[in-house]
mmCIF file with all atom_site columns, C-alpha atoms in Angstrom:
data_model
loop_
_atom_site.group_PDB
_atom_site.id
_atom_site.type_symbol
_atom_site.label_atom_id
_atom_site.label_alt_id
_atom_site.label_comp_id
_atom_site.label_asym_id
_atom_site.label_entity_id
_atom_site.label_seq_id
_atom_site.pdbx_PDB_ins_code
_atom_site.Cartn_x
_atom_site.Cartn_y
_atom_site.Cartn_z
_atom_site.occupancy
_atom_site.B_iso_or_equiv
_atom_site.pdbx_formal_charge
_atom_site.auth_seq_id
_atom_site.auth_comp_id
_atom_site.auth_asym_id
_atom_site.auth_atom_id
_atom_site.pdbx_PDB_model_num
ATOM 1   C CA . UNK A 1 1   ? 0.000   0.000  0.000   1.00 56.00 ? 1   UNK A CA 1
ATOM 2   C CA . UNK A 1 2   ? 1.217   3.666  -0.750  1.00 57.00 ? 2   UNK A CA 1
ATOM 3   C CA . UNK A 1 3   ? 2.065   5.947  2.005   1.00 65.00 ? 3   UNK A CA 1
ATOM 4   C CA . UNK A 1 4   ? -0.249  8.761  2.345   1.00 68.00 ? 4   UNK A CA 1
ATOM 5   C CA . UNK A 1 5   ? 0.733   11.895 1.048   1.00 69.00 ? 5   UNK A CA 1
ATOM 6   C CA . UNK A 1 6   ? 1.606   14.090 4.623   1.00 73.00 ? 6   UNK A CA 1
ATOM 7   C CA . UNK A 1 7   ? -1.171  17.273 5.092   1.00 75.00 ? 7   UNK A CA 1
ATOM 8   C CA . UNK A 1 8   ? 0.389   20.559 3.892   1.00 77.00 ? 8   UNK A CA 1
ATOM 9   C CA . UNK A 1 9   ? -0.356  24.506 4.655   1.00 79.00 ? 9   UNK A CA 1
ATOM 10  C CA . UNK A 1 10  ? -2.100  26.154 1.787   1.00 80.00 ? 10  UNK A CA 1
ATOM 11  C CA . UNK A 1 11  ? 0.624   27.714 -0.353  1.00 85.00 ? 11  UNK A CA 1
ATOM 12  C CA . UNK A 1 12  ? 1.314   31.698 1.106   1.00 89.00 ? 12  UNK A CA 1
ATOM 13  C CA . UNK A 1 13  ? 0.019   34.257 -1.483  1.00 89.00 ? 13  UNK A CA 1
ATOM 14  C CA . UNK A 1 14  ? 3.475   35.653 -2.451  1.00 92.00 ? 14  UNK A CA 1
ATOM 15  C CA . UNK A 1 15  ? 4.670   32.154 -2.730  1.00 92.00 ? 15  UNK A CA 1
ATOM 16  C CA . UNK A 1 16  ? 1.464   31.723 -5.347  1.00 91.00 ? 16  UNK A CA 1
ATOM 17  C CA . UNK A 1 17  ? 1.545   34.725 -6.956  1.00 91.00 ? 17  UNK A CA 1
ATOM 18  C CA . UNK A 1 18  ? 5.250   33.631 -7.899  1.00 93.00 ? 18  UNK A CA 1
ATOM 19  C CA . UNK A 1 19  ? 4.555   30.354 -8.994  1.00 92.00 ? 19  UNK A CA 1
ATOM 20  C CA . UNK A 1 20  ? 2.244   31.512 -11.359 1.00 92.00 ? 20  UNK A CA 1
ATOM 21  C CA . UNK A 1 21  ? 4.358   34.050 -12.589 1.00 91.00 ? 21  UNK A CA 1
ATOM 22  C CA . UNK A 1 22  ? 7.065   31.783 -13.609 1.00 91.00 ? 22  UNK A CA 1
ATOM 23  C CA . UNK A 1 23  ? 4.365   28.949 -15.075 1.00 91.00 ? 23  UNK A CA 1
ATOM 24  C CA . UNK A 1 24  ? 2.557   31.455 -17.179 1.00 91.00 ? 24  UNK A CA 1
ATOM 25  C CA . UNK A 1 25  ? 5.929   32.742 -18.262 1.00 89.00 ? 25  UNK A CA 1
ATOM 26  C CA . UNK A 1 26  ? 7.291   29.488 -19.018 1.00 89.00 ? 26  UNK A CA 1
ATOM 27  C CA . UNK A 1 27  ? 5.616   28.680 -21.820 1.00 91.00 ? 27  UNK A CA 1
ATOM 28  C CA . UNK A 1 28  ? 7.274   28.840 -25.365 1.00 91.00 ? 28  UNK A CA 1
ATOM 29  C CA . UNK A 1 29  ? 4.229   30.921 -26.963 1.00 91.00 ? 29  UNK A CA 1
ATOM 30  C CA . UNK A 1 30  ? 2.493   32.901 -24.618 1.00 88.00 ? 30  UNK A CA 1
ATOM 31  C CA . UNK A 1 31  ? -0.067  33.949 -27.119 1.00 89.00 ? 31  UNK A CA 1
ATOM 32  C CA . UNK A 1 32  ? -1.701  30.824 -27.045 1.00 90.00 ? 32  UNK A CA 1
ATOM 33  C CA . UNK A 1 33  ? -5.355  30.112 -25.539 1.00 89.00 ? 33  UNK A CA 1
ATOM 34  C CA . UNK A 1 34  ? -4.928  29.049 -21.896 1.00 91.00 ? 34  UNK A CA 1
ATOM 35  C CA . UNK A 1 35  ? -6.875  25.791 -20.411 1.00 89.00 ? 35  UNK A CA 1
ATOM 36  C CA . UNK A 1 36  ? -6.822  26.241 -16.314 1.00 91.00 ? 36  UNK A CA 1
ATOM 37  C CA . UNK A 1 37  ? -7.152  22.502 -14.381 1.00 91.00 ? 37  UNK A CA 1
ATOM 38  C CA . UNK A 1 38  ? -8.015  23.570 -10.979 1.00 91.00 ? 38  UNK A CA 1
ATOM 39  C CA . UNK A 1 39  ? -7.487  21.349 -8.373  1.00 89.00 ? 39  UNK A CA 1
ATOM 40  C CA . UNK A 1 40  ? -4.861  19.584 -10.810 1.00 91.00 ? 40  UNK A CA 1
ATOM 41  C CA . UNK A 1 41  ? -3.250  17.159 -7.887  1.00 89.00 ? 41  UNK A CA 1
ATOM 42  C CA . UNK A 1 42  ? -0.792  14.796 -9.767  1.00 91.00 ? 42  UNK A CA 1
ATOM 43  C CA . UNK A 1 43  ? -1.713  16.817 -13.062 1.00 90.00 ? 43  UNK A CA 1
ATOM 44  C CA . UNK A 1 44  ? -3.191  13.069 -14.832 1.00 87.00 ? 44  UNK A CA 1
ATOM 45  C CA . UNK A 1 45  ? -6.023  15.079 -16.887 1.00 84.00 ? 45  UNK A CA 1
ATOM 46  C CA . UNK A 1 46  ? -4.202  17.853 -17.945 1.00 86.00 ? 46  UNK A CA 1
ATOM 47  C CA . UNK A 1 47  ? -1.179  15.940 -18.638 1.00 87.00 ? 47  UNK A CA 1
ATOM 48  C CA . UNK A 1 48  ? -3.552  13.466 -20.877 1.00 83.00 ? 48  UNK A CA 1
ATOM 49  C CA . UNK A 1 49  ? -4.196  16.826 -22.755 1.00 82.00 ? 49  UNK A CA 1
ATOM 50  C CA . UNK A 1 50  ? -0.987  17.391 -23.376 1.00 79.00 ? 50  UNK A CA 1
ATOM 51  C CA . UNK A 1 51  ? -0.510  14.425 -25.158 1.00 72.00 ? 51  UNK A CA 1
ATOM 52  C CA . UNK A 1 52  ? 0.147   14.628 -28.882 1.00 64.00 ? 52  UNK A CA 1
ATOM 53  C CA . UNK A 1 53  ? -1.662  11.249 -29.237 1.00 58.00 ? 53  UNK A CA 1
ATOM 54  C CA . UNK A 1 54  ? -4.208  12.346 -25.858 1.00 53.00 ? 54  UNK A CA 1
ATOM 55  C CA . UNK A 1 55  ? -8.007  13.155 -26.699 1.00 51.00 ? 55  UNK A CA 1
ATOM 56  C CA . UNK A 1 56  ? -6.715  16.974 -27.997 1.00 47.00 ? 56  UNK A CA 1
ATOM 57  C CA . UNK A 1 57  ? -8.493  15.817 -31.935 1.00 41.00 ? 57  UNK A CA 1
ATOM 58  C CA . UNK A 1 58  ? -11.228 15.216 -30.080 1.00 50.00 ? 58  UNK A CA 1
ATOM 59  C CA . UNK A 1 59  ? -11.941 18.601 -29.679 1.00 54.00 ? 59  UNK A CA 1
ATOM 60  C CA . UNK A 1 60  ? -11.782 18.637 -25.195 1.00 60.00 ? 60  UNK A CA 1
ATOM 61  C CA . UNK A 1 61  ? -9.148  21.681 -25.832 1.00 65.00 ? 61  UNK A CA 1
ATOM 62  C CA . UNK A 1 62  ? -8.023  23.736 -28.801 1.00 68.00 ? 62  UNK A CA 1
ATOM 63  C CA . UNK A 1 63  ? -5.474  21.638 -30.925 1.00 71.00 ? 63  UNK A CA 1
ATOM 64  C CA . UNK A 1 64  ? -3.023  24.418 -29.908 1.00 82.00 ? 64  UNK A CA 1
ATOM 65  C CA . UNK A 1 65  ? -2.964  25.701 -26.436 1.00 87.00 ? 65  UNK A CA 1
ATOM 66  C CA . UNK A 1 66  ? -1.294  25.926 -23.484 1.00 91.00 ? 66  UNK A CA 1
ATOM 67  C CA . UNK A 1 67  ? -2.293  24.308 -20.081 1.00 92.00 ? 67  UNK A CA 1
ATOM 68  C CA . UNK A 1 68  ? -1.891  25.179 -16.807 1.00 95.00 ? 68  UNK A CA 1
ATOM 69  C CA . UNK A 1 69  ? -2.724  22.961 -14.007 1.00 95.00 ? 69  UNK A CA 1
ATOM 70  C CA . UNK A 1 70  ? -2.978  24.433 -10.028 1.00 94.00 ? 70  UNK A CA 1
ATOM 71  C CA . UNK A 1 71  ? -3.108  22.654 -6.766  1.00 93.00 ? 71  UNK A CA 1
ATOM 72  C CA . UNK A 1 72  ? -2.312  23.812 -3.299  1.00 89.00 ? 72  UNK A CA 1
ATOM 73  C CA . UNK A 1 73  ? 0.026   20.703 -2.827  1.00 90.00 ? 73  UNK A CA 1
ATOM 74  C CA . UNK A 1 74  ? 3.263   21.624 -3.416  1.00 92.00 ? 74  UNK A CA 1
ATOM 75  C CA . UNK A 1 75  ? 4.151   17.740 -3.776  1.00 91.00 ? 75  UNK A CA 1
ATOM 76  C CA . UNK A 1 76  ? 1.852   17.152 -6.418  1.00 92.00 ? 76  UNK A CA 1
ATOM 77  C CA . UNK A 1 77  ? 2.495   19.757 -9.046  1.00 94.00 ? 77  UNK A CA 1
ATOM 78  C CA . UNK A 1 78  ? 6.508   19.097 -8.007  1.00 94.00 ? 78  UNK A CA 1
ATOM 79  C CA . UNK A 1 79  ? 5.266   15.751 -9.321  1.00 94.00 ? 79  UNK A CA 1
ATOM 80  C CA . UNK A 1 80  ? 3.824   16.689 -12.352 1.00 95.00 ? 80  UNK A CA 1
ATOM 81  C CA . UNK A 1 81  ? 6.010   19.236 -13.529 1.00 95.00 ? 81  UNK A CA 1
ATOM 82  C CA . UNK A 1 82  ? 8.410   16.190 -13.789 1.00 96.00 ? 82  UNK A CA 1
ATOM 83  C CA . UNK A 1 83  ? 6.295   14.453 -15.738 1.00 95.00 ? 83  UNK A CA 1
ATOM 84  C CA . UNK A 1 84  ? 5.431   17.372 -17.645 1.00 94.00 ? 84  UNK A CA 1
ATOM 85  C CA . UNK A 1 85  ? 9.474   17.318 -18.235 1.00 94.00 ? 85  UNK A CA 1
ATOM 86  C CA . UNK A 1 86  ? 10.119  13.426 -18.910 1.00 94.00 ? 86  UNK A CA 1
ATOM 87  C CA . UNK A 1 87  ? 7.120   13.147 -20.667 1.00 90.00 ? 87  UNK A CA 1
ATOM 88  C CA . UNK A 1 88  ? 8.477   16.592 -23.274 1.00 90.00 ? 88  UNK A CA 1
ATOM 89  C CA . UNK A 1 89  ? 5.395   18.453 -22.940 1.00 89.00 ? 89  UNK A CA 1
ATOM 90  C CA . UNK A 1 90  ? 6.235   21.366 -20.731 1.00 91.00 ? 90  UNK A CA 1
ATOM 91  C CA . UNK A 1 91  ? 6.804   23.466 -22.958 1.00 91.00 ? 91  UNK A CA 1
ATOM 92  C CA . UNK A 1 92  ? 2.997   23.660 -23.263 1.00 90.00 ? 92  UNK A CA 1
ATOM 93  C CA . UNK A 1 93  ? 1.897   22.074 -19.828 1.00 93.00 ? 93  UNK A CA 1
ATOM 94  C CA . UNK A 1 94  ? 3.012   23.979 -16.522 1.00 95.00 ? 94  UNK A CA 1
ATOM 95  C CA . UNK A 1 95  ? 2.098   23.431 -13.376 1.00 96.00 ? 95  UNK A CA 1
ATOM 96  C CA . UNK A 1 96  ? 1.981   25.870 -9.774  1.00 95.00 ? 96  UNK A CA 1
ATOM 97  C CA . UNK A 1 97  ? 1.314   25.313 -6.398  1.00 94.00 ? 97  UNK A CA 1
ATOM 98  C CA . UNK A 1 98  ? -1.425  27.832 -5.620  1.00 93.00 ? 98  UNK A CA 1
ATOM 99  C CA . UNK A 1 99  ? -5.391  28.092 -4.745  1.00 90.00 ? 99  UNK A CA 1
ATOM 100 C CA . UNK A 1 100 ? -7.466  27.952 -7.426  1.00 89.00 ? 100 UNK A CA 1
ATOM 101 C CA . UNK A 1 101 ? -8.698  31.802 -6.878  1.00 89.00 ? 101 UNK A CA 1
ATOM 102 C CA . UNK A 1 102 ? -5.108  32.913 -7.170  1.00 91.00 ? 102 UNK A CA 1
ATOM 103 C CA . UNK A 1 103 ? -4.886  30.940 -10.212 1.00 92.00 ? 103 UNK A CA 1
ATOM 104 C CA . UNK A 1 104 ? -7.955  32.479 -12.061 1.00 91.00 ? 104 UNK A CA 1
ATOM 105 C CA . UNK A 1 105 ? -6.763  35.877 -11.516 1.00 90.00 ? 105 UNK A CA 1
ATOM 106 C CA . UNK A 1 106 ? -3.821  35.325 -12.637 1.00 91.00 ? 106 UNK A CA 1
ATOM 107 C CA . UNK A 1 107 ? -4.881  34.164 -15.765 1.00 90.00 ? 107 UNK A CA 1
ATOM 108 C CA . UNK A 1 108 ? -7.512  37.279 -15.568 1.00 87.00 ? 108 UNK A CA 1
ATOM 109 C CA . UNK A 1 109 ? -4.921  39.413 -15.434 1.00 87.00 ? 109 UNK A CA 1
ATOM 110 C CA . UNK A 1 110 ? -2.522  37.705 -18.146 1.00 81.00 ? 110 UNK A CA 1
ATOM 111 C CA . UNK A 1 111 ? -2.032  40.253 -21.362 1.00 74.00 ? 111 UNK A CA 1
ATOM 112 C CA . UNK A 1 112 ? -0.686  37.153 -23.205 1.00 79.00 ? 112 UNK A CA 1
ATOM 113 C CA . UNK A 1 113 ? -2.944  34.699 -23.363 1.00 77.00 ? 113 UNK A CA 1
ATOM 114 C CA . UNK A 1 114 ? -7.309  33.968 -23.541 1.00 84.00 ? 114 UNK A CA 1
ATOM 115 C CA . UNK A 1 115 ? -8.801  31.681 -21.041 1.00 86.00 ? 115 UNK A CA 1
ATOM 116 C CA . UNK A 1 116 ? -10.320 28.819 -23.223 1.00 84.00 ? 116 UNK A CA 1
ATOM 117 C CA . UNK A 1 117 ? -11.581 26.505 -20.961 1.00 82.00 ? 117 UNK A CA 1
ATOM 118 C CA . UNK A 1 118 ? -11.101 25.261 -16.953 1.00 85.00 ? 118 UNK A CA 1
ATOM 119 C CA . UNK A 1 119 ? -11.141 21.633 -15.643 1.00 83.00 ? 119 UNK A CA 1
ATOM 120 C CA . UNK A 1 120 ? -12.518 21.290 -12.041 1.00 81.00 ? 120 UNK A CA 1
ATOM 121 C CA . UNK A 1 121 ? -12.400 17.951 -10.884 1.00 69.00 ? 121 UNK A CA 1
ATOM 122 C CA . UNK A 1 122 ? -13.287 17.238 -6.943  1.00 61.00 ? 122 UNK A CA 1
ATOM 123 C CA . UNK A 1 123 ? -12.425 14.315 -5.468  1.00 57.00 ? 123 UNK A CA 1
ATOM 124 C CA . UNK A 1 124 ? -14.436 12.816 -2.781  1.00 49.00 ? 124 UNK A CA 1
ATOM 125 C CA . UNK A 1 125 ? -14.899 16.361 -0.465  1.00 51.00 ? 125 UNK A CA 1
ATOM 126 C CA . UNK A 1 126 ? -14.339 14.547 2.721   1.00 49.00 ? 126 UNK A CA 1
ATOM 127 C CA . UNK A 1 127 ? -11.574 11.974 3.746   1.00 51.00 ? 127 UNK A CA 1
ATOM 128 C CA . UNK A 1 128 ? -12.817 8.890  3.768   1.00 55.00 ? 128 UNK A CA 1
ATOM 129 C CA . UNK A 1 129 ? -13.529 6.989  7.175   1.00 59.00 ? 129 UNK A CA 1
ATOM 130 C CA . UNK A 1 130 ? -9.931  5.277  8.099   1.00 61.00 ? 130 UNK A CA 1
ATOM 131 C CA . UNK A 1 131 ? -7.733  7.474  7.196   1.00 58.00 ? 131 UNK A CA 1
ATOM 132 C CA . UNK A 1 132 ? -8.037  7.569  3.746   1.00 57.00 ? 132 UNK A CA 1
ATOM 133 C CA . UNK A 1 133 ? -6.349  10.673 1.525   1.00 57.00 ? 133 UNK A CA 1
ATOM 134 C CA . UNK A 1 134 ? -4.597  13.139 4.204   1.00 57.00 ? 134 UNK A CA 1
ATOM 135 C CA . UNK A 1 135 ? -4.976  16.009 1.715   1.00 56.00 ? 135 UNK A CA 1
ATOM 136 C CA . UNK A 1 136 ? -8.552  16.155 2.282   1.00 56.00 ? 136 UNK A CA 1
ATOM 137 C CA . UNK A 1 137 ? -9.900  17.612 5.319   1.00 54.00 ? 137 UNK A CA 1
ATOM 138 C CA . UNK A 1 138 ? -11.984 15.833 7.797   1.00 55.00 ? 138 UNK A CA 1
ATOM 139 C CA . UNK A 1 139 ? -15.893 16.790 8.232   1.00 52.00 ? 139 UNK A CA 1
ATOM 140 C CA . UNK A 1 140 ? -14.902 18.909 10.967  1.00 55.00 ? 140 UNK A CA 1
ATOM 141 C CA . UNK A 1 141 ? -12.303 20.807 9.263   1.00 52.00 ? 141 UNK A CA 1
ATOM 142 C CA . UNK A 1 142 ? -14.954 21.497 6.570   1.00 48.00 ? 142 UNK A CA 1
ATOM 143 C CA . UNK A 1 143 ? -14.798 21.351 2.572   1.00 45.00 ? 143 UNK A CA 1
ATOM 144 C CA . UNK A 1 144 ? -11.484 21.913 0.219   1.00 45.00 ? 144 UNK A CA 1
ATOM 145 C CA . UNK A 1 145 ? -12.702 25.458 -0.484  1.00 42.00 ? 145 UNK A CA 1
ATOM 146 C CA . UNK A 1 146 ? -11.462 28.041 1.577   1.00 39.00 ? 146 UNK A CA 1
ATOM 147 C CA . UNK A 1 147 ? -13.003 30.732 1.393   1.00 38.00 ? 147 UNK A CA 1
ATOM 148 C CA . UNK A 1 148 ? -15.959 31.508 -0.861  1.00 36.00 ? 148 UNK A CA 1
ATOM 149 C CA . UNK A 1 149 ? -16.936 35.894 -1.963  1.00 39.00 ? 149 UNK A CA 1
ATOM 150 C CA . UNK A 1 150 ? -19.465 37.307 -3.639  1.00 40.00 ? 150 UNK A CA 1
ATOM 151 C CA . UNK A 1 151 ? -19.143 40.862 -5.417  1.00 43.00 ? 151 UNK A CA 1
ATOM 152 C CA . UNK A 1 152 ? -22.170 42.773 -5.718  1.00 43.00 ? 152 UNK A CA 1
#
């Protein structure tokens, strides 16, 4: 059995905003549409996408793009940036440790490239009785969102 993954602090803003920085300036045409995968954890579905032979003809993201996955786990997107790197697709698919809020404004805010789709994939919102995935937090700690505004 695989060793759980231990719980980790939320990434600090500055530390996000960085992250982002350098991911949405790493990639080799900026100009590009941009595809968000929020809540990326090991980065599997975006780095399916980034697949030449992946389901990109079947028309789930523009045939060129660029893909950016975020997760607050700093292990995970560690984990799929190397991927990203063995697999010789970074160049289109970064990755950054950051919440998902920080990551949609940064895109927002990019001059480069136009948002063309997000992925948001949630996982079971609750560990599971037994232990189960650390990363989630326990009904008492509440759901993986932390902090929900509205703007009138």
């Amino acid at each position: 059995r695989a060793a759980a993954l231990p719980k980790e602090a939320p990434p600090r803003d500055a530390d996000a905003d960085a992250a982002l920085a350098l991911a949405l300036g790493g990639f080799d045409d900026p100009r590009l549409p941009l595809v968000l995968d929020l809540g990326c954890g090991f980065g599997t579905s975006l780095l399916s996408l980034s697949r030449p032979a992946g389901p990109v003809g079947a028309g789930l993201v523009p045939p060129r793009c660029n893909l950016l996955g975020c997760d607050s786990s700093a292990l995970k997107t560690a984990f799929a940036t190397g991927t990203a790197s063995r697999w010789g697709t970074a160049a289109t698919a970064r990755f950054a440790s950051a919440s998902a809020e920080r990551c949609l404004a940064a895109a927002a805010s990019s001059s480069t490239s136009r948002l063309a789709g997000v992925l948001v994939q949630f996982p079971t919102p609750y560990r599971a009785p037994g232990g189960g995935n650390a990363q989630l937090p326990t009904r008492e700690e509440g759901y993986m969102l932390w902090r929900v505004e509205t703007t009138p």
